[in-house]
Amino acid sequence: MDTDKDVYGSTDRKGDSGKPRATASEVSVARVGRENLSDSIAPHESYEGRHRYDPSATWTEEEERRVVWKTDLRLLSWICLMFFGLQLDRENLSNALADNLLTDLNLTCNNYNNITEFPVQFLTKRYGFKYVLPIIMMLWSTVSWSQAWMTGHISFYITCAFIGACEGGFIPGAILFVTYFYKTKEIAVRLACFWLSLNVARVISALLAAGILEMKGVKGKPGWFWLFLLEGLLTFSIGLISFLYLPQSPTSTKGALFRKSWYTEREEVIMTNRILRDDPAKGLTVLKEPAT
């Protein structure tokens, strides 16, 4: 490899700001997140926020707090709701056991413990988080509500396999998604919010199940039939709205539900440059790119 070339494969050592770019060998030995690295590496040409990249941009602490708060309100709160839906569908299978699920389907506890997971990193890289996360949520919720029509261990295995395949990559995918909106030191608190939403979902799921299982006998169906059906439909609704709501990136936030950007042009500059100065490596990748 020609180490005199910059990280984009060019021998031109000048960046957009007139400052010399780092070579591949220099990047390989530099620690990600070093402040001086952001001065020498311009973001990739395909980076979503490149048009807002400005190495000379400055802002006040109050301005930064404002964009972080806006991100918490519009992005973090909704991702927490998606985590809630995830846990809701996870818990409904456990809650269904209280309504003789194993007996009705002629299952044993050994049958019940078989679960599979499958990562979705390839899909998020190819199509972007905006579409993949909501779609896999709608897929697993569709399978979840179809569990209402399970008739035995074969249908149980099939539905659990599909749900595991869809749910497996949601948490790592969602966490990676929010890292493009927050600085490294801000991530821990946001992750705590995610885990909190999972625990809240456990409590609410139990309360919902207690009520829904009382529908046992309605239209001749067992209580677990209504549990899978109603909670699956609820999670599907969250996924559908997420498809219309989630942004592609901090500089691409318009959608079917919000025709205006979440941030002003000034705020987009702050969002882009504060993230790149915190972790310049994020500028060398894009949120959506052809998978290789």
PDB file of C-alpha atoms in Angstrom:
ATOM      1  CA  MET A   1       0.000   0.000   0.000  1.00  0.00           C
ATOM      2  CA  ASP A   2       1.224   3.489  -0.856  1.00  0.00           C
ATOM      3  CA  THR A   3       1.445   5.187   2.542  1.00  0.00           C
ATOM      4  CA  ASP A   4       2.021   8.577   0.901  1.00  0.00           C
ATOM      5  CA  LYS A   5      -1.588   8.589  -0.244  1.00  0.00           C
ATOM      6  CA  ASP A   6      -4.223  10.127   1.980  1.00  0.00           C
ATOM      7  CA  VAL A   7      -7.105   8.139   3.469  1.00  0.00           C
ATOM      8  CA  TYR A   8      -9.144   8.640   0.287  1.00  0.00           C
ATOM      9  CA  GLY A   9      -6.457   7.231  -2.008  1.00  0.00           C
ATOM     10  CA  SER A  10      -5.339  10.628  -3.263  1.00  0.00           C
ATOM     11  CA  THR A  11      -1.775  11.964  -3.343  1.00  0.00           C
ATOM     12  CA  ASP A  12      -3.070  15.493  -2.815  1.00  0.00           C
ATOM     13  CA  ARG A  13      -2.156  16.253   0.791  1.00  0.00           C
ATOM     14  CA  LYS A  14      -4.309  19.399   0.978  1.00  0.00           C
ATOM     15  CA  GLY A  15      -7.800  19.216   2.466  1.00  0.00           C
ATOM     16  CA  ASP A  16     -10.762  21.477   1.791  1.00  0.00           C
ATOM     17  CA  SER A  17      -9.586  23.872   4.478  1.00  0.00           C
ATOM     18  CA  GLY A  18      -6.090  24.118   2.984  1.00  0.00           C
ATOM     19  CA  LYS A  19      -4.601  22.058   5.809  1.00  0.00           C
ATOM     20  CA  PRO A  20      -2.598  18.936   4.990  1.00  0.00           C
ATOM     21  CA  ARG A  21      -4.495  15.679   5.198  1.00  0.00           C
ATOM     22  CA  ALA A  22      -3.214  12.699   7.120  1.00  0.00           C
ATOM     23  CA  THR A  23      -1.817   9.741   5.202  1.00  0.00           C
ATOM     24  CA  ALA A  24      -3.140   6.223   5.763  1.00  0.00           C
ATOM     25  CA  SER A  25      -0.046   5.353   7.787  1.00  0.00           C
ATOM     26  CA  GLU A  26      -0.531   8.405   9.995  1.00  0.00           C
ATOM     27  CA  VAL A  27      -4.174   7.525  10.595  1.00  0.00           C
ATOM     28  CA  SER A  28      -3.288   3.945  11.502  1.00  0.00           C
ATOM     29  CA  VAL A  29      -1.009   5.011  14.352  1.00  0.00           C
ATOM     30  CA  ALA A  30      -3.128   7.913  15.604  1.00  0.00           C
ATOM     31  CA  ARG A  31      -5.621   7.215  18.370  1.00  0.00           C
ATOM     32  CA  VAL A  32      -9.224   7.711  17.348  1.00  0.00           C
ATOM     33  CA  GLY A  33     -10.646  10.761  19.039  1.00  0.00           C
ATOM     34  CA  ARG A  34      -7.418  12.773  19.318  1.00  0.00           C
ATOM     35  CA  GLU A  35      -8.250  16.431  18.851  1.00  0.00           C
ATOM     36  CA  ASN A  36      -5.364  17.132  16.459  1.00  0.00           C
ATOM     37  CA  LEU A  37      -6.575  14.329  14.201  1.00  0.00           C
ATOM     38  CA  SER A  38      -9.732  16.290  13.391  1.00  0.00           C
ATOM     39  CA  ASP A  39      -7.552  19.119  12.091  1.00  0.00           C
ATOM     40  CA  SER A  40      -5.796  16.885   9.577  1.00  0.00           C
ATOM     41  CA  ILE A  41      -8.620  14.640   8.328  1.00  0.00           C
ATOM     42  CA  ALA A  42     -11.546  16.013   6.374  1.00  0.00           C
ATOM     43  CA  PRO A  43     -14.643  13.767   6.282  1.00  0.00           C
ATOM     44  CA  HIS A  44     -15.160  11.334   3.427  1.00  0.00           C
ATOM     45  CA  GLU A  45     -16.665  12.758   0.231  1.00  0.00           C
ATOM     46  CA  SER A  46     -19.797  10.640   0.792  1.00  0.00           C
ATOM     47  CA  TYR A  47     -20.184  11.586   4.466  1.00  0.00           C
ATOM     48  CA  GLU A  48     -23.798  12.745   4.952  1.00  0.00           C
ATOM     49  CA  GLY A  49     -22.856  15.923   6.792  1.00  0.00           C
ATOM     50  CA  ARG A  50     -19.883  16.931   4.660  1.00  0.00           C
ATOM     51  CA  HIS A  51     -21.663  20.047   3.393  1.00  0.00           C
ATOM     52  CA  ARG A  52     -21.801  21.210   7.036  1.00  0.00           C
ATOM     53  CA  TYR A  53     -18.165  20.406   7.763  1.00  0.00           C
ATOM     54  CA  ASP A  54     -16.276  23.506   8.864  1.00  0.00           C
ATOM     55  CA  PRO A  55     -12.983  23.069  10.753  1.00  0.00           C
ATOM     56  CA  SER A  56     -13.092  26.734  11.757  1.00  0.00           C
ATOM     57  CA  ALA A  57     -16.646  26.646  13.158  1.00  0.00           C
ATOM     58  CA  THR A  58     -17.162  27.749  16.758  1.00  0.00           C
ATOM     59  CA  TRP A  59     -20.177  27.724  19.059  1.00  0.00           C
ATOM     60  CA  THR A  60     -21.121  28.377  22.655  1.00  0.00           C
ATOM     61  CA  GLU A  61     -21.826  25.779  25.331  1.00  0.00           C
ATOM     62  CA  GLU A  62     -25.422  26.943  25.419  1.00  0.00           C
ATOM     63  CA  GLU A  63     -25.808  26.320  21.682  1.00  0.00           C
ATOM     64  CA  GLU A  64     -24.387  22.825  22.060  1.00  0.00           C
ATOM     65  CA  ARG A  65     -26.640  22.049  25.020  1.00  0.00           C
ATOM     66  CA  ARG A  66     -29.595  23.158  22.922  1.00  0.00           C
ATOM     67  CA  VAL A  67     -28.849  20.776  20.037  1.00  0.00           C
ATOM     68  CA  VAL A  68     -28.187  17.905  22.459  1.00  0.00           C
ATOM     69  CA  TRP A  69     -31.502  18.551  24.190  1.00  0.00           C
ATOM     70  CA  LYS A  70     -33.287  18.681  20.847  1.00  0.00           C
ATOM     71  CA  THR A  71     -31.678  15.362  19.890  1.00  0.00           C
ATOM     72  CA  ASP A  72     -32.730  13.821  23.202  1.00  0.00           C
ATOM     73  CA  LEU A  73     -36.285  14.997  22.711  1.00  0.00           C
ATOM     74  CA  ARG A  74     -36.715  13.928  19.098  1.00  0.00           C
ATOM     75  CA  LEU A  75     -34.401  10.942  18.651  1.00  0.00           C
ATOM     76  CA  LEU A  76     -33.553   9.434  22.042  1.00  0.00           C
ATOM     77  CA  SER A  77     -37.143   9.401  23.274  1.00  0.00           C
ATOM     78  CA  TRP A  78     -38.323   7.604  20.146  1.00  0.00           C
ATOM     79  CA  ILE A  79     -35.530   5.015  20.193  1.00  0.00           C
ATOM     80  CA  CYS A  80     -36.497   4.332  23.817  1.00  0.00           C
ATOM     81  CA  LEU A  81     -40.054   3.701  22.623  1.00  0.00           C
ATOM     82  CA  MET A  82     -38.691   1.229  20.067  1.00  0.00           C
ATOM     83  CA  PHE A  83     -36.761  -0.511  22.859  1.00  0.00           C
ATOM     84  CA  PHE A  84     -40.033  -0.636  24.770  1.00  0.00           C
ATOM     85  CA  GLY A  85     -41.662  -2.401  21.820  1.00  0.00           C
ATOM     86  CA  LEU A  86     -38.752  -4.829  21.629  1.00  0.00           C
ATOM     87  CA  GLN A  87     -39.116  -5.826  25.260  1.00  0.00           C
ATOM     88  CA  LEU A  88     -42.893  -5.975  24.984  1.00  0.00           C
ATOM     89  CA  ASP A  89     -42.665  -8.686  22.333  1.00  0.00           C
ATOM     90  CA  ARG A  90     -39.944 -10.471  24.279  1.00  0.00           C
ATOM     91  CA  GLU A  91     -42.055 -10.582  27.406  1.00  0.00           C
ATOM     92  CA  ASN A  92     -45.322 -11.685  25.813  1.00  0.00           C
ATOM     93  CA  LEU A  93     -43.972 -15.195  25.263  1.00  0.00           C
ATOM     94  CA  SER A  94     -43.024 -15.474  28.934  1.00  0.00           C
ATOM     95  CA  ASN A  95     -46.367 -14.050  30.016  1.00  0.00           C
ATOM     96  CA  ALA A  96     -48.205 -16.497  27.754  1.00  0.00           C
ATOM     97  CA  LEU A  97     -46.811 -19.365  29.823  1.00  0.00           C
ATOM     98  CA  ALA A  98     -49.173 -18.318  32.598  1.00  0.00           C
ATOM     99  CA  ASP A  99     -52.094 -19.187  30.319  1.00  0.00           C
ATOM    100  CA  ASN A 100     -51.148 -22.838  29.629  1.00  0.00           C
ATOM    101  CA  LEU A 101     -49.271 -22.085  26.391  1.00  0.00           C
ATOM    102  CA  LEU A 102     -47.035 -25.154  26.743  1.00  0.00           C
ATOM    103  CA  THR A 103     -49.968 -27.445  27.432  1.00  0.00           C
ATOM    104  CA  ASP A 104     -52.078 -26.081  24.574  1.00  0.00           C
ATOM    105  CA  LEU A 105     -49.243 -26.583  22.059  1.00  0.00           C
ATOM    106  CA  ASN A 106     -47.962 -29.863  23.528  1.00  0.00           C
ATOM    107  CA  LEU A 107     -44.588 -28.273  24.270  1.00  0.00           C
ATOM    108  CA  THR A 108     -41.996 -28.983  26.942  1.00  0.00           C
ATOM    109  CA  CYS A 109     -39.655 -26.541  28.689  1.00  0.00           C
ATOM    110  CA  ASN A 110     -36.799 -27.865  26.533  1.00  0.00           C
ATOM    111  CA  ASN A 111     -38.753 -26.909  23.399  1.00  0.00           C
ATOM    112  CA  TYR A 112     -39.368 -23.447  24.839  1.00  0.00           C
ATOM    113  CA  ASN A 113     -35.677 -22.685  25.429  1.00  0.00           C
ATOM    114  CA  ASN A 114     -34.637 -22.861  21.745  1.00  0.00           C
ATOM    115  CA  ILE A 115     -33.958 -19.348  20.400  1.00  0.00           C
ATOM    116  CA  THR A 116     -31.851 -17.973  17.545  1.00  0.00           C
ATOM    117  CA  GLU A 117     -30.351 -14.555  16.778  1.00  0.00           C
ATOM    118  CA  PHE A 118     -29.038 -13.007  13.595  1.00  0.00           C
ATOM    119  CA  PRO A 119     -27.146  -9.704  13.151  1.00  0.00           C
ATOM    120  CA  VAL A 120     -28.403  -6.998  10.817  1.00  0.00           C
ATOM    121  CA  GLN A 121     -25.170  -5.023  10.391  1.00  0.00           C
ATOM    122  CA  PHE A 122     -25.013  -5.914   6.698  1.00  0.00           C
ATOM    123  CA  LEU A 123     -28.486  -4.546   6.060  1.00  0.00           C
ATOM    124  CA  THR A 124     -27.900  -1.315   7.987  1.00  0.00           C
ATOM    125  CA  LYS A 125     -24.696  -0.715   6.052  1.00  0.00           C
ATOM    126  CA  ARG A 126     -26.445  -1.282   2.751  1.00  0.00           C
ATOM    127  CA  TYR A 127     -29.753   0.498   3.301  1.00  0.00           C
ATOM    128  CA  GLY A 128     -29.248   2.756   6.323  1.00  0.00           C
ATOM    129  CA  PHE A 129     -30.561   2.693   9.888  1.00  0.00           C
ATOM    130  CA  LYS A 130     -33.574   4.852   9.004  1.00  0.00           C
ATOM    131  CA  TYR A 131     -35.139   2.015   7.040  1.00  0.00           C
ATOM    132  CA  VAL A 132     -33.633  -1.157   8.483  1.00  0.00           C
ATOM    133  CA  LEU A 133     -34.434  -0.623  12.175  1.00  0.00           C
ATOM    134  CA  PRO A 134     -38.161   0.093  11.612  1.00  0.00           C
ATOM    135  CA  ILE A 135     -38.503  -2.679   9.017  1.00  0.00           C
ATOM    136  CA  ILE A 136     -37.029  -5.369  11.252  1.00  0.00           C
ATOM    137  CA  MET A 137     -39.283  -4.110  14.033  1.00  0.00           C
ATOM    138  CA  MET A 138     -42.335  -4.487  11.799  1.00  0.00           C
ATOM    139  CA  LEU A 139     -41.138  -7.926  10.708  1.00  0.00           C
ATOM    140  CA  TRP A 140     -40.681  -9.310  14.218  1.00  0.00           C
ATOM    141  CA  SER A 141     -43.974  -7.797  15.388  1.00  0.00           C
ATOM    142  CA  THR A 142     -45.764  -9.369  12.414  1.00  0.00           C
ATOM    143  CA  VAL A 143     -44.327 -12.750  13.336  1.00  0.00           C
ATOM    144  CA  SER A 144     -45.127 -12.054  16.985  1.00  0.00           C
ATOM    145  CA  TRP A 145     -48.801 -11.494  16.343  1.00  0.00           C
ATOM    146  CA  SER A 146     -48.858 -14.508  14.019  1.00  0.00           C
ATOM    147  CA  GLN A 147     -47.909 -16.570  17.081  1.00  0.00           C
ATOM    148  CA  ALA A 148     -51.535 -16.215  18.072  1.00  0.00           C
ATOM    149  CA  TRP A 149     -52.258 -18.937  15.508  1.00  0.00           C
ATOM    150  CA  MET A 150     -49.573 -21.392  16.653  1.00  0.00           C
ATOM    151  CA  THR A 151     -50.815 -24.968  16.711  1.00  0.00           C
ATOM    152  CA  GLY A 152     -47.822 -26.984  17.917  1.00  0.00           C
ATOM    153  CA  HIS A 153     -44.069 -27.218  18.354  1.00  0.00           C
ATOM    154  CA  ILE A 154     -43.287 -26.847  14.623  1.00  0.00           C
ATOM    155  CA  SER A 155     -45.054 -23.486  14.311  1.00  0.00           C
ATOM    156  CA  PHE A 156     -43.519 -22.484  17.650  1.00  0.00           C
ATOM    157  CA  TYR A 157     -39.995 -23.221  16.375  1.00  0.00           C
ATOM    158  CA  ILE A 158     -40.582 -21.371  13.106  1.00  0.00           C
ATOM    159  CA  THR A 159     -41.984 -18.207  14.688  1.00  0.00           C
ATOM    160  CA  CYS A 160     -39.296 -18.103  17.391  1.00  0.00           C
ATOM    161  CA  ALA A 161     -36.583 -18.497  14.757  1.00  0.00           C
ATOM    162  CA  PHE A 162     -37.945 -15.592  12.708  1.00  0.00           C
ATOM    163  CA  ILE A 163     -38.397 -13.359  15.749  1.00  0.00           C
ATOM    164  CA  GLY A 164     -34.866 -14.111  16.943  1.00  0.00           C
ATOM    165  CA  ALA A 165     -33.485 -13.389  13.480  1.00  0.00           C
ATOM    166  CA  CYS A 166     -35.215 -10.010  13.387  1.00  0.00           C
ATOM    167  CA  GLU A 167     -34.579  -8.958  16.992  1.00  0.00           C
ATOM    168  CA  GLY A 168     -30.969 -10.150  17.159  1.00  0.00           C
ATOM    169  CA  GLY A 169     -29.357  -7.090  15.619  1.00  0.00           C
ATOM    170  CA  PHE A 170     -31.765  -4.419  16.806  1.00  0.00           C
ATOM    171  CA  ILE A 171     -29.988  -3.394  20.012  1.00  0.00           C
ATOM    172  CA  PRO A 172     -26.448  -3.148  18.543  1.00  0.00           C
ATOM    173  CA  GLY A 173     -27.884  -1.451  15.454  1.00  0.00           C
ATOM    174  CA  ALA A 174     -29.805   1.130  17.485  1.00  0.00           C
ATOM    175  CA  ILE A 175     -26.784   1.848  19.681  1.00  0.00           C
ATOM    176  CA  LEU A 176     -24.524   2.321  16.664  1.00  0.00           C
ATOM    177  CA  PHE A 177     -27.118   4.614  15.103  1.00  0.00           C
ATOM    178  CA  VAL A 178     -27.207   7.031  18.045  1.00  0.00           C
ATOM    179  CA  THR A 179     -23.393   7.256  18.163  1.00  0.00           C
ATOM    180  CA  TYR A 180     -23.634   9.365  14.999  1.00  0.00           C
ATOM    181  CA  PHE A 181     -25.673  11.924  16.943  1.00  0.00           C
ATOM    182  CA  TYR A 182     -23.793  12.033  20.258  1.00  0.00           C
ATOM    183  CA  LYS A 183     -20.249  12.543  21.483  1.00  0.00           C
ATOM    184  CA  THR A 184     -18.497   9.662  23.208  1.00  0.00           C
ATOM    185  CA  LYS A 185     -18.950  11.055  26.719  1.00  0.00           C
ATOM    186  CA  GLU A 186     -22.684  11.519  26.098  1.00  0.00           C
ATOM    187  CA  ILE A 187     -23.384   7.916  25.101  1.00  0.00           C
ATOM    188  CA  ALA A 188     -23.384   6.327  28.578  1.00  0.00           C
ATOM    189  CA  VAL A 189     -26.372   8.322  29.830  1.00  0.00           C
ATOM    190  CA  ARG A 190     -28.311   7.546  26.645  1.00  0.00           C
ATOM    191  CA  LEU A 191     -27.586   3.840  26.977  1.00  0.00           C
ATOM    192  CA  ALA A 192     -28.888   4.015  30.538  1.00  0.00           C
ATOM    193  CA  CYS A 193     -32.135   5.410  29.120  1.00  0.00           C
ATOM    194  CA  PHE A 194     -32.362   2.435  26.757  1.00  0.00           C
ATOM    195  CA  TRP A 195     -31.906  -0.087  29.567  1.00  0.00           C
ATOM    196  CA  LEU A 196     -34.399   1.823  31.685  1.00  0.00           C
ATOM    197  CA  SER A 197     -36.979   1.589  28.911  1.00  0.00           C
ATOM    198  CA  LEU A 198     -36.451  -2.190  28.795  1.00  0.00           C
ATOM    199  CA  ASN A 199     -37.158  -2.466  32.523  1.00  0.00           C
ATOM    200  CA  VAL A 200     -40.185  -0.201  32.274  1.00  0.00           C
ATOM    201  CA  ALA A 201     -41.460  -2.426  29.469  1.00  0.00           C
ATOM    202  CA  ARG A 202     -41.136  -5.485  31.705  1.00  0.00           C
ATOM    203  CA  VAL A 203     -43.388  -3.902  34.305  1.00  0.00           C
ATOM    204  CA  ILE A 204     -45.945  -2.576  31.822  1.00  0.00           C
ATOM    205  CA  SER A 205     -45.908  -5.838  29.865  1.00  0.00           C
ATOM    206  CA  ALA A 206     -46.853  -7.770  32.994  1.00  0.00           C
ATOM    207  CA  LEU A 207     -49.701  -5.355  33.719  1.00  0.00           C
ATOM    208  CA  LEU A 208     -50.966  -5.525  30.133  1.00  0.00           C
ATOM    209  CA  ALA A 209     -50.732  -9.301  30.153  1.00  0.00           C
ATOM    210  CA  ALA A 210     -52.736  -9.508  33.369  1.00  0.00           C
ATOM    211  CA  GLY A 211     -55.562  -7.658  31.672  1.00  0.00           C
ATOM    212  CA  ILE A 212     -55.336  -9.218  28.216  1.00  0.00           C
ATOM    213  CA  LEU A 213     -55.202 -12.790  29.526  1.00  0.00           C
ATOM    214  CA  GLU A 214     -58.595 -12.127  31.104  1.00  0.00           C
ATOM    215  CA  MET A 215     -59.938 -12.230  27.532  1.00  0.00           C
ATOM    216  CA  LYS A 216     -59.609 -16.021  27.671  1.00  0.00           C
ATOM    217  CA  GLY A 217     -62.676 -17.522  26.051  1.00  0.00           C
ATOM    218  CA  VAL A 218     -63.508 -14.481  23.902  1.00  0.00           C
ATOM    219  CA  LYS A 219     -64.526 -15.895  20.494  1.00  0.00           C
ATOM    220  CA  GLY A 220     -63.440 -19.253  21.823  1.00  0.00           C
ATOM    221  CA  LYS A 221     -59.744 -18.279  21.887  1.00  0.00           C
ATOM    222  CA  PRO A 222     -57.249 -18.778  24.738  1.00  0.00           C
ATOM    223  CA  GLY A 223     -55.923 -15.730  26.555  1.00  0.00           C
ATOM    224  CA  TRP A 224     -52.456 -16.084  25.019  1.00  0.00           C
ATOM    225  CA  PHE A 225     -54.038 -15.734  21.549  1.00  0.00           C
ATOM    226  CA  TRP A 226     -55.149 -12.193  22.376  1.00  0.00           C
ATOM    227  CA  LEU A 227     -51.863 -11.430  24.122  1.00  0.00           C
ATOM    228  CA  PHE A 228     -49.776 -12.196  21.040  1.00  0.00           C
ATOM    229  CA  LEU A 229     -52.223 -10.513  18.681  1.00  0.00           C
ATOM    230  CA  LEU A 230     -52.749  -7.223  20.526  1.00  0.00           C
ATOM    231  CA  GLU A 231     -49.173  -6.662  21.705  1.00  0.00           C
ATOM    232  CA  GLY A 232     -47.845  -7.616  18.270  1.00  0.00           C
ATOM    233  CA  LEU A 233     -50.125  -5.055  16.638  1.00  0.00           C
ATOM    234  CA  LEU A 234     -48.979  -2.401  19.113  1.00  0.00           C
ATOM    235  CA  THR A 235     -45.315  -3.042  18.325  1.00  0.00           C
ATOM    236  CA  PHE A 236     -46.043  -3.064  14.588  1.00  0.00           C
ATOM    237  CA  SER A 237     -47.619   0.386  14.926  1.00  0.00           C
ATOM    238  CA  ILE A 238     -44.463   1.690  16.628  1.00  0.00           C
ATOM    239  CA  GLY A 239     -42.338   0.237  13.822  1.00  0.00           C
ATOM    240  CA  LEU A 240     -44.529   1.749  11.109  1.00  0.00           C
ATOM    241  CA  ILE A 241     -44.406   5.215  12.644  1.00  0.00           C
ATOM    242  CA  SER A 242     -40.632   4.815  13.119  1.00  0.00           C
ATOM    243  CA  PHE A 243     -40.283   4.159   9.384  1.00  0.00           C
ATOM    244  CA  LEU A 244     -41.878   7.542   8.715  1.00  0.00           C
ATOM    245  CA  TYR A 245     -40.135   9.340  11.578  1.00  0.00           C
ATOM    246  CA  LEU A 246     -36.488   8.322  12.013  1.00  0.00           C
ATOM    247  CA  PRO A 247     -33.822  10.541  10.402  1.00  0.00           C
ATOM    248  CA  GLN A 248     -31.095   9.341   8.062  1.00  0.00           C
ATOM    249  CA  SER A 249     -28.419  11.463   9.739  1.00  0.00           C
ATOM    250  CA  PRO A 250     -28.083  14.724  11.730  1.00  0.00           C
ATOM    251  CA  THR A 251     -28.211  16.673   8.453  1.00  0.00           C
ATOM    252  CA  SER A 252     -30.997  14.601   6.877  1.00  0.00           C
ATOM    253  CA  THR A 253     -33.914  14.665   9.292  1.00  0.00           C
ATOM    254  CA  LYS A 254     -36.869  15.487   7.054  1.00  0.00           C
ATOM    255  CA  GLY A 255     -39.443  12.735   6.736  1.00  0.00           C
ATOM    256  CA  ALA A 256     -43.061  11.951   6.030  1.00  0.00           C
ATOM    257  CA  LEU A 257     -44.087  13.114   9.506  1.00  0.00           C
ATOM    258  CA  PHE A 258     -41.774  16.131   9.704  1.00  0.00           C
ATOM    259  CA  ARG A 259     -41.467  18.145   6.511  1.00  0.00           C
ATOM    260  CA  LYS A 260     -38.988  20.533   8.139  1.00  0.00           C
ATOM    261  CA  SER A 261     -35.516  19.658   9.388  1.00  0.00           C
ATOM    262  CA  TRP A 262     -35.097  19.027  13.096  1.00  0.00           C
ATOM    263  CA  TYR A 263     -32.178  21.438  13.192  1.00  0.00           C
ATOM    264  CA  THR A 264     -31.481  24.851  11.731  1.00  0.00           C
ATOM    265  CA  GLU A 265     -28.508  25.221   9.374  1.00  0.00           C
ATOM    266  CA  ARG A 266     -26.490  26.619  12.264  1.00  0.00           C
ATOM    267  CA  GLU A 267     -27.415  23.650  14.451  1.00  0.00           C
ATOM    268  CA  GLU A 268     -26.486  21.213  11.672  1.00  0.00           C
ATOM    269  CA  VAL A 269     -23.033  22.797  11.541  1.00  0.00           C
ATOM    270  CA  ILE A 270     -22.711  22.371  15.309  1.00  0.00           C
ATOM    271  CA  MET A 271     -23.983  18.776  15.214  1.00  0.00           C
ATOM    272  CA  THR A 272     -21.634  17.759  12.412  1.00  0.00           C
ATOM    273  CA  ASN A 273     -18.467  19.392  13.647  1.00  0.00           C
ATOM    274  CA  ARG A 274     -18.828  18.530  17.323  1.00  0.00           C
ATOM    275  CA  ILE A 275     -19.173  14.843  16.414  1.00  0.00           C
ATOM    276  CA  LEU A 276     -16.224  14.898  14.003  1.00  0.00           C
ATOM    277  CA  ARG A 277     -13.994  16.702  16.499  1.00  0.00           C
ATOM    278  CA  ASP A 278     -14.906  14.194  19.171  1.00  0.00           C
ATOM    279  CA  ASP A 279     -14.277  11.187  16.898  1.00  0.00           C
ATOM    280  CA  PRO A 280     -12.811  12.021  13.453  1.00  0.00           C
ATOM    281  CA  ALA A 281     -13.077   8.368  12.396  1.00  0.00           C
ATOM    282  CA  LYS A 282     -16.838   8.823  12.032  1.00  0.00           C
ATOM    283  CA  GLY A 283     -16.152  11.084   9.087  1.00  0.00           C
ATOM    284  CA  LEU A 284     -14.360   8.279   7.253  1.00  0.00           C
ATOM    285  CA  THR A 285     -17.520   6.168   7.029  1.00  0.00           C
ATOM    286  CA  VAL A 286     -21.080   6.872   5.982  1.00  0.00           C
ATOM    287  CA  LEU A 287     -24.378   5.797   7.524  1.00  0.00           C
ATOM    288  CA  LYS A 288     -25.415   4.223   4.232  1.00  0.00           C
ATOM    289  CA  GLU A 289     -22.947   2.790   1.754  1.00  0.00           C
ATOM    290  CA  PRO A 290     -22.687  -0.114  -0.695  1.00  0.00           C
ATOM    291  CA  ALA A 291     -21.797  -3.264   1.234  1.00  0.00           C
ATOM    292  CA  THR A 292     -18.678  -5.066   0.085  1.00  0.00           C
TER     293      THR A 292
END
